[in-house]
Amino acid sequence: MTYSIDLCQMVDLPKITDARGNLTFIEGGHHIPFDIQRVYYLYDVPGGAERGGHAHKELRQLIIAMSGSFDVVLNDGGNEKRVHLNRSYAGLFVCPMIWRELDNFSSGSVCMVLASNLYDEDDYYRDYGQFLQAKAALMTGGQ
Ligand code: TYD
């Protein structure tokens, strides 16, 4: 399996529009291609701050701008794309082995992440050089 940024696509979520306020729901394994083991969120992000700056070996994620907006920069070691998130009824699916950085947070924005596994520091590449080496090894191995 070659994990490229082409696999990282926006997922439209169900939206129940209502004059009293809209409602969106997400069922693991149904609306997104994994069971949800963990939810975390970024908030109170100061202007100009950057988050992320790592890749995951196994973890699958869906990133949603619950409020406000921010950008996610995805890099698979060969190609890069910047995705602007600003809707609470759509999320960005991020497959394993993708280096990601988050920036351009608007004031008061909230970034919610649905994750396929519990937190595990051993699942991280936090060094970009080590990430590129691991990508190269996977390519050599035909994966
Ligand atoms: P990190 O994943 O680097 O944050 P981000 O990608 O959003 O910039 O995590 C920051 C810190 O929080 C790090 O010390 C690990 C810790 N952490 C947990 O303990 N549990 C979690 O589920 C997450 C996502 C992070």
PDB file of N, CA, C and O in Angstrom, residues 2-6 8 54-56 73-81 95-101 125 127-139:
ATOM      1  N   THR A   2       0.729   2.060  -1.032  1.00  0.00           N
ATOM      2  CA  THR A   2       1.460   3.326  -1.057  1.00  0.00           C
ATOM      3  C   THR A   2       0.568   4.425  -0.508  1.00  0.00           C
ATOM      4  O   THR A   2      -0.499   4.695  -1.062  1.00  0.00           O
ATOM      5  N   TYR A   3       0.978   4.997   0.578  1.00  0.00           N
ATOM      6  CA  TYR A   3       0.172   6.049   1.196  1.00  0.00           C
ATOM      7  C   TYR A   3       0.546   7.397   0.581  1.00  0.00           C
ATOM      8  O   TYR A   3       1.631   7.928   0.851  1.00  0.00           O
ATOM      9  N   SER A   4      -0.328   7.916  -0.258  1.00  0.00           N
ATOM     10  CA  SER A   4      -0.063   9.202  -0.894  1.00  0.00           C
ATOM     11  C   SER A   4      -1.113  10.214  -0.448  1.00  0.00           C
ATOM     12  O   SER A   4      -2.178   9.842   0.073  1.00  0.00           O
ATOM     13  N   ILE A   5      -0.827  11.482  -0.709  1.00  0.00           N
ATOM     14  CA  ILE A   5      -1.789  12.519  -0.314  1.00  0.00           C
ATOM     15  C   ILE A   5      -3.088  12.401  -1.107  1.00  0.00           C
ATOM     16  O   ILE A   5      -4.099  12.946  -0.688  1.00  0.00           O
ATOM     17  N   ASP A   6      -3.054  11.670  -2.232  1.00  0.00           N
ATOM     18  CA  ASP A   6      -4.301  11.480  -2.999  1.00  0.00           C
ATOM     19  C   ASP A   6      -5.343  10.696  -2.194  1.00  0.00           C
ATOM     20  O   ASP A   6      -6.545  10.774  -2.467  1.00  0.00           O
ATOM     21  N   CYS A   8      -5.891  11.187   0.874  1.00  0.00           N
ATOM     22  CA  CYS A   8      -6.385  12.098   1.920  1.00  0.00           C
ATOM     23  C   CYS A   8      -7.403  13.044   1.295  1.00  0.00           C
ATOM     24  O   CYS A   8      -7.041  14.031   0.652  1.00  0.00           O
ATOM     25  N   HIS A  54       4.402  16.203  12.295  1.00  0.00           N
ATOM     26  CA  HIS A  54       4.730  14.798  12.514  1.00  0.00           C
ATOM     27  C   HIS A  54       3.916  13.934  11.555  1.00  0.00           C
ATOM     28  O   HIS A  54       3.021  14.431  10.854  1.00  0.00           O
ATOM     29  N   ALA A  55       4.244  12.646  11.527  1.00  0.00           N
ATOM     30  CA  ALA A  55       3.475  11.662  10.759  1.00  0.00           C
ATOM     31  C   ALA A  55       3.179  10.486  11.673  1.00  0.00           C
ATOM     32  O   ALA A  55       3.804  10.329  12.733  1.00  0.00           O
ATOM     33  N   HIS A  56       2.224   9.669  11.266  1.00  0.00           N
ATOM     34  CA  HIS A  56       1.875   8.479  12.044  1.00  0.00           C
ATOM     35  C   HIS A  56       2.119   7.223  11.219  1.00  0.00           C
ATOM     36  O   HIS A  56       1.862   7.199  10.017  1.00  0.00           O
ATOM     37  N   VAL A  73      -1.553  21.135   6.021  1.00  0.00           N
ATOM     38  CA  VAL A  73      -0.598  20.899   4.937  1.00  0.00           C
ATOM     39  C   VAL A  73      -0.173  19.438   5.007  1.00  0.00           C
ATOM     40  O   VAL A  73       0.351  18.988   6.036  1.00  0.00           O
ATOM     41  N   LEU A  74      -0.450  18.706   3.938  1.00  0.00           N
ATOM     42  CA  LEU A  74      -0.165  17.270   3.878  1.00  0.00           C
ATOM     43  C   LEU A  74       1.018  17.025   2.957  1.00  0.00           C
ATOM     44  O   LEU A  74       1.098  17.610   1.871  1.00  0.00           O
ATOM     45  N   ASN A  75       1.902  16.133   3.383  1.00  0.00           N
ATOM     46  CA  ASN A  75       3.110  15.846   2.599  1.00  0.00           C
ATOM     47  C   ASN A  75       3.382  14.348   2.687  1.00  0.00           C
ATOM     48  O   ASN A  75       3.452  13.790   3.787  1.00  0.00           O
ATOM     49  N   ASP A  76       3.484  13.691   1.505  1.00  0.00           N
ATOM     50  CA  ASP A  76       3.736  12.242   1.508  1.00  0.00           C
ATOM     51  C   ASP A  76       5.185  11.902   1.170  1.00  0.00           C
ATOM     52  O   ASP A  76       5.494  10.768   0.803  1.00  0.00           O
ATOM     53  N   GLY A  77       6.041  12.902   1.260  1.00  0.00           N
ATOM     54  CA  GLY A  77       7.453  12.677   0.956  1.00  0.00           C
ATOM     55  C   GLY A  77       7.789  13.010  -0.483  1.00  0.00           C
ATOM     56  O   GLY A  77       8.956  13.207  -0.818  1.00  0.00           O
ATOM     57  N   GLY A  78       6.746  13.113  -1.316  1.00  0.00           N
ATOM     58  CA  GLY A  78       6.946  13.468  -2.718  1.00  0.00           C
ATOM     59  C   GLY A  78       6.133  14.684  -3.118  1.00  0.00           C
ATOM     60  O   GLY A  78       6.618  15.596  -3.771  1.00  0.00           O
ATOM     61  N   ASN A  79       4.883  14.674  -2.675  1.00  0.00           N
ATOM     62  CA  ASN A  79       3.970  15.759  -3.025  1.00  0.00           C
ATOM     63  C   ASN A  79       3.381  16.383  -1.771  1.00  0.00           C
ATOM     64  O   ASN A  79       3.339  15.752  -0.703  1.00  0.00           O
ATOM     65  N   GLU A  80       2.904  17.610  -1.955  1.00  0.00           N
ATOM     66  CA  GLU A  80       2.351  18.354  -0.831  1.00  0.00           C
ATOM     67  C   GLU A  80       1.077  19.052  -1.273  1.00  0.00           C
ATOM     68  O   GLU A  80       0.963  19.479  -2.420  1.00  0.00           O
ATOM     69  N   LYS A  81       0.097  19.131  -0.367  1.00  0.00           N
ATOM     70  CA  LYS A  81      -1.077  19.945  -0.663  1.00  0.00           C
ATOM     71  C   LYS A  81      -1.559  20.621   0.614  1.00  0.00           C
ATOM     72  O   LYS A  81      -1.401  20.083   1.714  1.00  0.00           O
ATOM     73  N   CYS A  95      -4.604   9.472   5.991  1.00  0.00           N
ATOM     74  CA  CYS A  95      -4.162   8.075   6.092  1.00  0.00           C
ATOM     75  C   CYS A  95      -2.799   8.019   6.789  1.00  0.00           C
ATOM     76  O   CYS A  95      -2.175   9.054   7.038  1.00  0.00           O
ATOM     77  N   PRO A  96      -2.300   6.826   7.099  1.00  0.00           N
ATOM     78  CA  PRO A  96      -0.978   6.712   7.738  1.00  0.00           C
ATOM     79  C   PRO A  96       0.139   7.242   6.818  1.00  0.00           C
ATOM     80  O   PRO A  96      -0.051   7.394   5.616  1.00  0.00           O
ATOM     81  N   MET A  97       1.282   7.474   7.401  1.00  0.00           N
ATOM     82  CA  MET A  97       2.513   7.847   6.692  1.00  0.00           C
ATOM     83  C   MET A  97       2.383   9.136   5.878  1.00  0.00           C
ATOM     84  O   MET A  97       2.864   9.234   4.753  1.00  0.00           O
ATOM     85  N   ILE A  98       1.685  10.108   6.475  1.00  0.00           N
ATOM     86  CA  ILE A  98       1.561  11.434   5.869  1.00  0.00           C
ATOM     87  C   ILE A  98       2.071  12.456   6.878  1.00  0.00           C
ATOM     88  O   ILE A  98       1.573  12.512   8.015  1.00  0.00           O
ATOM     89  N   TRP A  99       3.039  13.240   6.470  1.00  0.00           N
ATOM     90  CA  TRP A  99       3.510  14.329   7.328  1.00  0.00           C
ATOM     91  C   TRP A  99       2.495  15.458   7.256  1.00  0.00           C
ATOM     92  O   TRP A  99       2.054  15.833   6.182  1.00  0.00           O
ATOM     93  N   ARG A 100       2.056  15.964   8.419  1.00  0.00           N
ATOM     94  CA  ARG A 100       1.045  17.023   8.426  1.00  0.00           C
ATOM     95  C   ARG A 100       1.436  18.172   9.350  1.00  0.00           C
ATOM     96  O   ARG A 100       2.047  17.972  10.397  1.00  0.00           O
ATOM     97  N   GLU A 101       1.091  19.355   8.886  1.00  0.00           N
ATOM     98  CA  GLU A 101       1.250  20.553   9.695  1.00  0.00           C
ATOM     99  C   GLU A 101      -0.046  21.340   9.634  1.00  0.00           C
ATOM    100  O   GLU A 101      -0.712  21.350   8.602  1.00  0.00           O
ATOM    101  N   TYR A 125       6.265   9.608  13.830  1.00  0.00           N
ATOM    102  CA  TYR A 125       7.549  10.110  13.341  1.00  0.00           C
ATOM    103  C   TYR A 125       7.530  11.596  13.640  1.00  0.00           C
ATOM    104  O   TYR A 125       6.690  12.328  13.099  1.00  0.00           O
ATOM    105  N   ASP A 127      10.465  13.364  13.434  1.00  0.00           N
ATOM    106  CA  ASP A 127      11.619  13.900  12.718  1.00  0.00           C
ATOM    107  C   ASP A 127      11.373  13.709  11.218  1.00  0.00           C
ATOM    108  O   ASP A 127      11.148  12.574  10.759  1.00  0.00           O
ATOM    109  N   TYR A 128      11.394  14.816  10.468  1.00  0.00           N
ATOM    110  CA  TYR A 128      11.045  14.730   9.039  1.00  0.00           C
ATOM    111  C   TYR A 128      12.035  13.845   8.272  1.00  0.00           C
ATOM    112  O   TYR A 128      11.644  13.094   7.378  1.00  0.00           O
ATOM    113  N   GLY A 129      13.308  13.896   8.637  1.00  0.00           N
ATOM    114  CA  GLY A 129      14.316  13.056   7.973  1.00  0.00           C
ATOM    115  C   GLY A 129      14.032  11.574   8.204  1.00  0.00           C
ATOM    116  O   GLY A 129      14.126  10.760   7.269  1.00  0.00           O
ATOM    117  N   GLN A 130      13.660  11.222   9.427  1.00  0.00           N
ATOM    118  CA  GLN A 130      13.337   9.816   9.723  1.00  0.00           C
ATOM    119  C   GLN A 130      12.079   9.384   8.978  1.00  0.00           C
ATOM    120  O   GLN A 130      11.974   8.246   8.520  1.00  0.00           O
ATOM    121  N   PHE A 131      11.124  10.308   8.865  1.00  0.00           N
ATOM    122  CA  PHE A 131       9.904  10.014   8.095  1.00  0.00           C
ATOM    123  C   PHE A 131      10.261   9.716   6.639  1.00  0.00           C
ATOM    124  O   PHE A 131       9.783   8.719   6.070  1.00  0.00           O
ATOM    125  N   LEU A 132      11.111  10.554   6.038  1.00  0.00           N
ATOM    126  CA  LEU A 132      11.490  10.330   4.633  1.00  0.00           C
ATOM    127  C   LEU A 132      12.225   8.998   4.466  1.00  0.00           C
ATOM    128  O   LEU A 132      12.001   8.275   3.484  1.00  0.00           O
ATOM    129  N   GLN A 133      13.073   8.663   5.428  1.00  0.00           N
ATOM    130  CA  GLN A 133      13.796   7.375   5.378  1.00  0.00           C
ATOM    131  C   GLN A 133      12.813   6.211   5.428  1.00  0.00           C
ATOM    132  O   GLN A 133      12.949   5.231   4.694  1.00  0.00           O
ATOM    133  N   ALA A 134      11.814   6.333   6.296  1.00  0.00           N
ATOM    134  CA  ALA A 134      10.819   5.257   6.424  1.00  0.00           C
ATOM    135  C   ALA A 134      10.002   5.136   5.144  1.00  0.00           C
ATOM    136  O   ALA A 134       9.697   4.026   4.694  1.00  0.00           O
ATOM    137  N   LYS A 135       9.652   6.267   4.529  1.00  0.00           N
ATOM    138  CA  LYS A 135       8.917   6.240   3.259  1.00  0.00           C
ATOM    139  C   LYS A 135       9.750   5.538   2.190  1.00  0.00           C
ATOM    140  O   LYS A 135       9.236   4.709   1.436  1.00  0.00           O
ATOM    141  N   ALA A 136      11.033   5.879   2.130  1.00  0.00           N
ATOM    142  CA  ALA A 136      11.915   5.286   1.126  1.00  0.00           C
ATOM    143  C   ALA A 136      12.016   3.779   1.331  1.00  0.00           C
ATOM    144  O   ALA A 136      11.995   3.001   0.371  1.00  0.00           O
ATOM    145  N   ALA A 137      12.087   3.352   2.597  1.00  0.00           N
ATOM    146  CA  ALA A 137      12.182   1.918   2.895  1.00  0.00           C
ATOM    147  C   ALA A 137      10.912   1.201   2.457  1.00  0.00           C
ATOM    148  O   ALA A 137      10.963   0.084   1.927  1.00  0.00           O
ATOM    149  N   LEU A 138       9.752   1.850   2.669  1.00  0.00           N
ATOM    150  CA  LEU A 138       8.478   1.235   2.255  1.00  0.00           C
ATOM    151  C   LEU A 138       8.418   1.113   0.729  1.00  0.00           C
ATOM    152  O   LEU A 138       7.942   0.112   0.194  1.00  0.00           O
ATOM    153  N   MET A 139       8.906   2.142   0.019  1.00  0.00           N
ATOM    154  CA  MET A 139       8.879   2.114  -1.448  1.00  0.00           C
ATOM    155  C   MET A 139       9.783   0.994  -1.959  1.00  0.00           C
ATOM    156  O   MET A 139       9.410   0.242  -2.852  1.00  0.00           O
TER     157      MET A 139
END
